[in-house]
PDB file of C-alpha atoms in Angstrom:
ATOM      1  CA  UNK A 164     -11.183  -6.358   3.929  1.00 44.00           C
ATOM      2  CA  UNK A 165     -14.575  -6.800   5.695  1.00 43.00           C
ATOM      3  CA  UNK A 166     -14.643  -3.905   9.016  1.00 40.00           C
ATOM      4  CA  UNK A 167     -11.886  -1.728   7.257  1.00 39.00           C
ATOM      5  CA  UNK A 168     -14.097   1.720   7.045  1.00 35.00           C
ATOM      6  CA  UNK A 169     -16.879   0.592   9.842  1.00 36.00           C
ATOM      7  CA  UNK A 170     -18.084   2.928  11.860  1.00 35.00           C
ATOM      8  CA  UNK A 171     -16.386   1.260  15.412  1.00 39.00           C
ATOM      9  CA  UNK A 172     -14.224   3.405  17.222  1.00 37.00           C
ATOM     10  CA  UNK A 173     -10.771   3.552  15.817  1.00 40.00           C
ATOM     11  CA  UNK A 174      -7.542   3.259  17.270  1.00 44.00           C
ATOM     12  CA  UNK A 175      -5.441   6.681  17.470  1.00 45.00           C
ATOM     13  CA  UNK A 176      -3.442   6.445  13.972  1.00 48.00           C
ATOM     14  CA  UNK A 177       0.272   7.620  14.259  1.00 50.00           C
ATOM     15  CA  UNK A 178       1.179  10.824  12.645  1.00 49.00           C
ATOM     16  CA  UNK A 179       1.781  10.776   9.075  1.00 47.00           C
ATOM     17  CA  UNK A 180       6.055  11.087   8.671  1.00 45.00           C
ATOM     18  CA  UNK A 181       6.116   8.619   5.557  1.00 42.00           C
ATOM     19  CA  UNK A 182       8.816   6.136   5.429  1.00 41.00           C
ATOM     20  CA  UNK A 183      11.584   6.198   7.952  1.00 39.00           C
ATOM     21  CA  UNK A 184      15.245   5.545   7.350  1.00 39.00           C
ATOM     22  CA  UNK A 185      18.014   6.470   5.086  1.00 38.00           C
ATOM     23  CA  UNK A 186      17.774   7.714   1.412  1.00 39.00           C
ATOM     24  CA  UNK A 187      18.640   5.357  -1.030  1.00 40.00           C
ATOM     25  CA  UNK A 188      21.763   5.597  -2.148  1.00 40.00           C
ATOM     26  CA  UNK A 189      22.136   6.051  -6.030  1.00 41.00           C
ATOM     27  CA  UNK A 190      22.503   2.802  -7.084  1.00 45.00           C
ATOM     28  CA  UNK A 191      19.351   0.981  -5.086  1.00 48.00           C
ATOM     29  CA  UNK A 192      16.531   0.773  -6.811  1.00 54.00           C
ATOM     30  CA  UNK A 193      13.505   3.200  -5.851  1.00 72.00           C
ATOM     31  CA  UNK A 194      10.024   2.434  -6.654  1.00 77.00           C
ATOM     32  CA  UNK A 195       9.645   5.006  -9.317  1.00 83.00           C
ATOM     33  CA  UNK A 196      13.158   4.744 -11.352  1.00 85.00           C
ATOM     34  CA  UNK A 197      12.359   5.468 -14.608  1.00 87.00           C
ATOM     35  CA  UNK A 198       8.544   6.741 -14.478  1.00 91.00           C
ATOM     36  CA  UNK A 199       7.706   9.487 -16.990  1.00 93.00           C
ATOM     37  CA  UNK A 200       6.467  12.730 -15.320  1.00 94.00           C
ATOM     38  CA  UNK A 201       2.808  11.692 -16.103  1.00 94.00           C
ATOM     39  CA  UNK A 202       3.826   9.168 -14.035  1.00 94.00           C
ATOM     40  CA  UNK A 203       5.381  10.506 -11.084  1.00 95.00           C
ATOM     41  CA  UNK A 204       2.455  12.722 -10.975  1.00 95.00           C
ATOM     42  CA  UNK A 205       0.378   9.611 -10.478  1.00 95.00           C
ATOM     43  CA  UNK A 206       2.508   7.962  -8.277  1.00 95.00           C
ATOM     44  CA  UNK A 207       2.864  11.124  -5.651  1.00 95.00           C
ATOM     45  CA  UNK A 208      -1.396  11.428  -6.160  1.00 94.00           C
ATOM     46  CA  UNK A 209      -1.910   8.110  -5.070  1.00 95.00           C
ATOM     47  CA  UNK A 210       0.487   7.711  -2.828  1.00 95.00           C
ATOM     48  CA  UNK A 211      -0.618  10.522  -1.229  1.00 94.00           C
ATOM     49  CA  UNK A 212      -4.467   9.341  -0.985  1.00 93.00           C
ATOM     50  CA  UNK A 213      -3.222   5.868   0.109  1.00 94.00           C
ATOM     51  CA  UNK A 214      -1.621   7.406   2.975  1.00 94.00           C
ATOM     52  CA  UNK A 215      -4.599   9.619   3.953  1.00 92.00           C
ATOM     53  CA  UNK A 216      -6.660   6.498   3.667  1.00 90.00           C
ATOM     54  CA  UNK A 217      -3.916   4.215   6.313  1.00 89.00           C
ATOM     55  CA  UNK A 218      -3.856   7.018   8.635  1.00 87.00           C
ATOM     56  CA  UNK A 219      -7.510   8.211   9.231  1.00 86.00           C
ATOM     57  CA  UNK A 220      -9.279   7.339  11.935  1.00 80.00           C
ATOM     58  CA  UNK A 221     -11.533   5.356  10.723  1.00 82.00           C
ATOM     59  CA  UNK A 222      -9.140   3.349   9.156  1.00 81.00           C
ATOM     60  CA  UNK A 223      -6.123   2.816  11.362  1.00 83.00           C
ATOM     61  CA  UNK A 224      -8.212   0.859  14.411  1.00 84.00           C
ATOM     62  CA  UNK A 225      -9.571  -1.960  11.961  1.00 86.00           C
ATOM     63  CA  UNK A 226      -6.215  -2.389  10.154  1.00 83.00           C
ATOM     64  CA  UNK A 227      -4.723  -3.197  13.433  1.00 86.00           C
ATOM     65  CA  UNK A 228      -7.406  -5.060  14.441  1.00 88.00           C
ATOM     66  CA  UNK A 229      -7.162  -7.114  11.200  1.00 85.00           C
ATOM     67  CA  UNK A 230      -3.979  -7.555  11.588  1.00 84.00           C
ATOM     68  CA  UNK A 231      -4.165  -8.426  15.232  1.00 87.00           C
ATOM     69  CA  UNK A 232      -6.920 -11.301  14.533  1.00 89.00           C
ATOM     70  CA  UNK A 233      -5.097 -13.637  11.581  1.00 88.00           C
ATOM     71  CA  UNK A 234      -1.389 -13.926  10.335  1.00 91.00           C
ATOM     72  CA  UNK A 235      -0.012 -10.741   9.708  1.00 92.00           C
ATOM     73  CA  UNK A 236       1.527 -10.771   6.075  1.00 95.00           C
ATOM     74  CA  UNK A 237      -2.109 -11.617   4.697  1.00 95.00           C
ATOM     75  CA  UNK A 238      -3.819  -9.234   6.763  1.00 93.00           C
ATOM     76  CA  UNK A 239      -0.593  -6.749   5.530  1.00 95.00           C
ATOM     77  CA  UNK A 240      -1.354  -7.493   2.106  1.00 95.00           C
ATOM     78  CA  UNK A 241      -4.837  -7.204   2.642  1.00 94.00           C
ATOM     79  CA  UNK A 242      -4.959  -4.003   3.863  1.00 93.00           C
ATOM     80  CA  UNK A 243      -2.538  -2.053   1.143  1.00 95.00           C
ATOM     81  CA  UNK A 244      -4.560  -3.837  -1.637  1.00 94.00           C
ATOM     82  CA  UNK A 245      -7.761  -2.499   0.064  1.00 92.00           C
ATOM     83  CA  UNK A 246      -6.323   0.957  -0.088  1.00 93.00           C
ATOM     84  CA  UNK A 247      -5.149   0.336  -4.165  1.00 95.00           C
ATOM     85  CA  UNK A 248      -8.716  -0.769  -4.856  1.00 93.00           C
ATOM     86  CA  UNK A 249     -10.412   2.211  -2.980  1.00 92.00           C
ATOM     87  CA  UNK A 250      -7.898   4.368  -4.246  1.00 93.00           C
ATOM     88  CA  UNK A 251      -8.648   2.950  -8.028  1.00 93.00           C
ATOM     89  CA  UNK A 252     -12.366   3.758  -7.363  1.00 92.00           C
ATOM     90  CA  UNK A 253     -11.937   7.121  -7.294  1.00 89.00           C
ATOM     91  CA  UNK A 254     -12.836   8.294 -10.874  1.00 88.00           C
ATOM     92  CA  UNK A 255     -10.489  10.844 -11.408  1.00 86.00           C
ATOM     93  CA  UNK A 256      -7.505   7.953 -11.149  1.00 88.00           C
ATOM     94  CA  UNK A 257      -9.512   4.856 -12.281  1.00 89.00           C
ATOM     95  CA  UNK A 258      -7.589   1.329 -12.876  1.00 89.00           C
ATOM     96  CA  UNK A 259      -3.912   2.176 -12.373  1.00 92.00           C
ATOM     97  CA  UNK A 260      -1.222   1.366 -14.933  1.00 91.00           C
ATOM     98  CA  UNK A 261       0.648  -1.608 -13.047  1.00 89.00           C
ATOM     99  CA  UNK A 262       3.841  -0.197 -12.528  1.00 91.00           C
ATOM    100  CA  UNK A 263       2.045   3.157 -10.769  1.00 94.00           C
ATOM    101  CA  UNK A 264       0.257   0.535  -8.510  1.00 94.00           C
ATOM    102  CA  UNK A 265       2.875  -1.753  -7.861  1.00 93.00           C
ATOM    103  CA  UNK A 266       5.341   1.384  -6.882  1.00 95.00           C
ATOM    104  CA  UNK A 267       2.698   2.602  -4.394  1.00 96.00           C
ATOM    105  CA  UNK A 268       1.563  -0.751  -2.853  1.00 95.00           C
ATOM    106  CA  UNK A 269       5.624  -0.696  -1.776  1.00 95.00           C
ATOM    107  CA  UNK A 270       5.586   2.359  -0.469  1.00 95.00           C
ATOM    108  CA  UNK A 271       2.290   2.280   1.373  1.00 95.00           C
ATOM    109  CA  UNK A 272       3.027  -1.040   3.021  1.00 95.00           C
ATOM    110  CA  UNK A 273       6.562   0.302   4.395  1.00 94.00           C
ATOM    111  CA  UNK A 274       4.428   3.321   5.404  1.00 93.00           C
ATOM    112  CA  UNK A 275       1.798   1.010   7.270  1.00 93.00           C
ATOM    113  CA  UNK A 276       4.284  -1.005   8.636  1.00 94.00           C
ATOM    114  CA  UNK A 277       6.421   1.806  10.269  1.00 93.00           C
ATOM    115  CA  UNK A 278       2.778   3.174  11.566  1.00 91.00           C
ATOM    116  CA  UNK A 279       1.967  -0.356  13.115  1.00 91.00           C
ATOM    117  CA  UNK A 280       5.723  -0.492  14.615  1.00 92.00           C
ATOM    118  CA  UNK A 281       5.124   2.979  16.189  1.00 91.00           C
ATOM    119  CA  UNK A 282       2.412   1.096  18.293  1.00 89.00           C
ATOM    120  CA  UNK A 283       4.473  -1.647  19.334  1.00 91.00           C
ATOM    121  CA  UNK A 284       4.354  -4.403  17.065  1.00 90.00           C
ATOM    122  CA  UNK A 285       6.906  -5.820  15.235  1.00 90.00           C
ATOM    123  CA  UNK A 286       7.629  -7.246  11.494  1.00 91.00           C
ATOM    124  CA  UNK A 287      10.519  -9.222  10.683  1.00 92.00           C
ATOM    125  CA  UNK A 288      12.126  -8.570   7.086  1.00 94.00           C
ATOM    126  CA  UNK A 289      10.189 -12.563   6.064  1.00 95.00           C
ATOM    127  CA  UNK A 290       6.972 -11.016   7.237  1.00 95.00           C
ATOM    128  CA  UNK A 291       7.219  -8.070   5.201  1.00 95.00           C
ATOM    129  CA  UNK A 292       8.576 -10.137   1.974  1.00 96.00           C
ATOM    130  CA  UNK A 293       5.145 -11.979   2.672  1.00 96.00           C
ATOM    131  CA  UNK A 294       3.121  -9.391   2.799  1.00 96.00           C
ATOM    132  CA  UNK A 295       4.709  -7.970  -0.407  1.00 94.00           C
ATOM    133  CA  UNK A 296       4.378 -11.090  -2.418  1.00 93.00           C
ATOM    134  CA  UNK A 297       0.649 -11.982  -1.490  1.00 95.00           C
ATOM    135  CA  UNK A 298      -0.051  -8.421  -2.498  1.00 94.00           C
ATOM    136  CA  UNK A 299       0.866  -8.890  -5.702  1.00 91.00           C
ATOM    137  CA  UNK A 300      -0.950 -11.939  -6.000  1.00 90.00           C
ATOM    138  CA  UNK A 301      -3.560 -10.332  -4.759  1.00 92.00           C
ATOM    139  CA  UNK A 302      -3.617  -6.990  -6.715  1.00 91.00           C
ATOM    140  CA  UNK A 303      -2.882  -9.827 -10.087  1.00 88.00           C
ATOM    141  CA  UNK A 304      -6.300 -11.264  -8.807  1.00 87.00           C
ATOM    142  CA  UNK A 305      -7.978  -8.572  -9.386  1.00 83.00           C
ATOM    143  CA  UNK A 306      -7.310  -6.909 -11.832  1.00 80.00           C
ATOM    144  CA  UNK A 307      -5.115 -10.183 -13.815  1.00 68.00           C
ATOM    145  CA  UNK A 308      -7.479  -9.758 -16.422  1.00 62.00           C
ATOM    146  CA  UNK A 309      -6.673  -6.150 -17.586  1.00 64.00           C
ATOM    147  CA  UNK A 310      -2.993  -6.774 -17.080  1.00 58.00           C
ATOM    148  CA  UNK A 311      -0.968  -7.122 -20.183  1.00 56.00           C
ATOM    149  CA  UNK A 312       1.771 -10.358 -19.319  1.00 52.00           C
ATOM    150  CA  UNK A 313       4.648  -8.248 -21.176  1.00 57.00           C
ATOM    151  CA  UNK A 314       3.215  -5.154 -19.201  1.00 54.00           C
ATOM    152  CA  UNK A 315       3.913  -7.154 -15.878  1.00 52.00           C
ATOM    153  CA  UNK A 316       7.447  -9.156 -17.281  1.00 55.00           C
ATOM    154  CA  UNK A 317       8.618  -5.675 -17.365  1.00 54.00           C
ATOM    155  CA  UNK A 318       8.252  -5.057 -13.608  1.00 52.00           C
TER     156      UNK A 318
END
């Protein structure tokens, strides 16, 4: 995502609160059902870093000005695959297994979009399925080649 860490002046990035709403009730889904503690560990790691990453300030003002400039469920998905792949260059976490990746592309883009809605903009539910979607395909584009098909039938 080309101007995503420059050194422009950023945007003030809402506070970190993580995602909004109710808790799932017990028989919805959550993005880490069924991960092993090694796992979970992972997950809350990355998820973690993915957040810091969204919410600095040298981050925040070219998301939402990458967002502002084309249609939003690319520049979306752009942005929380951005954050995977910096996240995944870290070599203490390295490539991630897909399920670990996929879990925390979900929860970083609801995270990202509740931070862009705090500044005013709004996503309907489509948008968001977009963004979701072309992450995937995105994220697959990347790193397709180390993906096992059975791996990713699974998810």
């Amino acid at each position: 995502m080309a101007g995503f860490l420059s050194k422009e002046p950023a945007q003030q990035a809402p506070t970190q609160q993580g995602p909004t709403g109710a808790q799932p009730s017990p028989e919805q889904a959550t993005p880490t059902q069924g991960f092993s503690p090694e796992k979970q560990e992972l997950y809350e790691r990355t998820y973690q870093t993915g957040k810091n990453l969204i919410y600095s300030k040298q981050a925040f003002g070219p998301i939402i000005q990458e967002i502002d400039s084309k249609n939003p469920a690319d520049a979306l998905a752009d942005a929380i695959v951005f954050v995977l792949k910096k996240i995944e260059e870290d070599p203490s976490v390295g490539q991630l297994p897909i399920d670990v990746a996929l879990a925390t592309g979900v929860s970083l883009l609801g995270d990202l979009v509740d931070a862009l809605t705090e500044t005013g903009r709004q996503y309907d539910p489509g948008v968001i399925e977009q963004a979701l979607d072309k992450g995937v395909q995105l994220y697959l584009a990347f790193n397709g080649s180390r993906i096992d098909p059975k791996e990713l039938e699974a998810q």
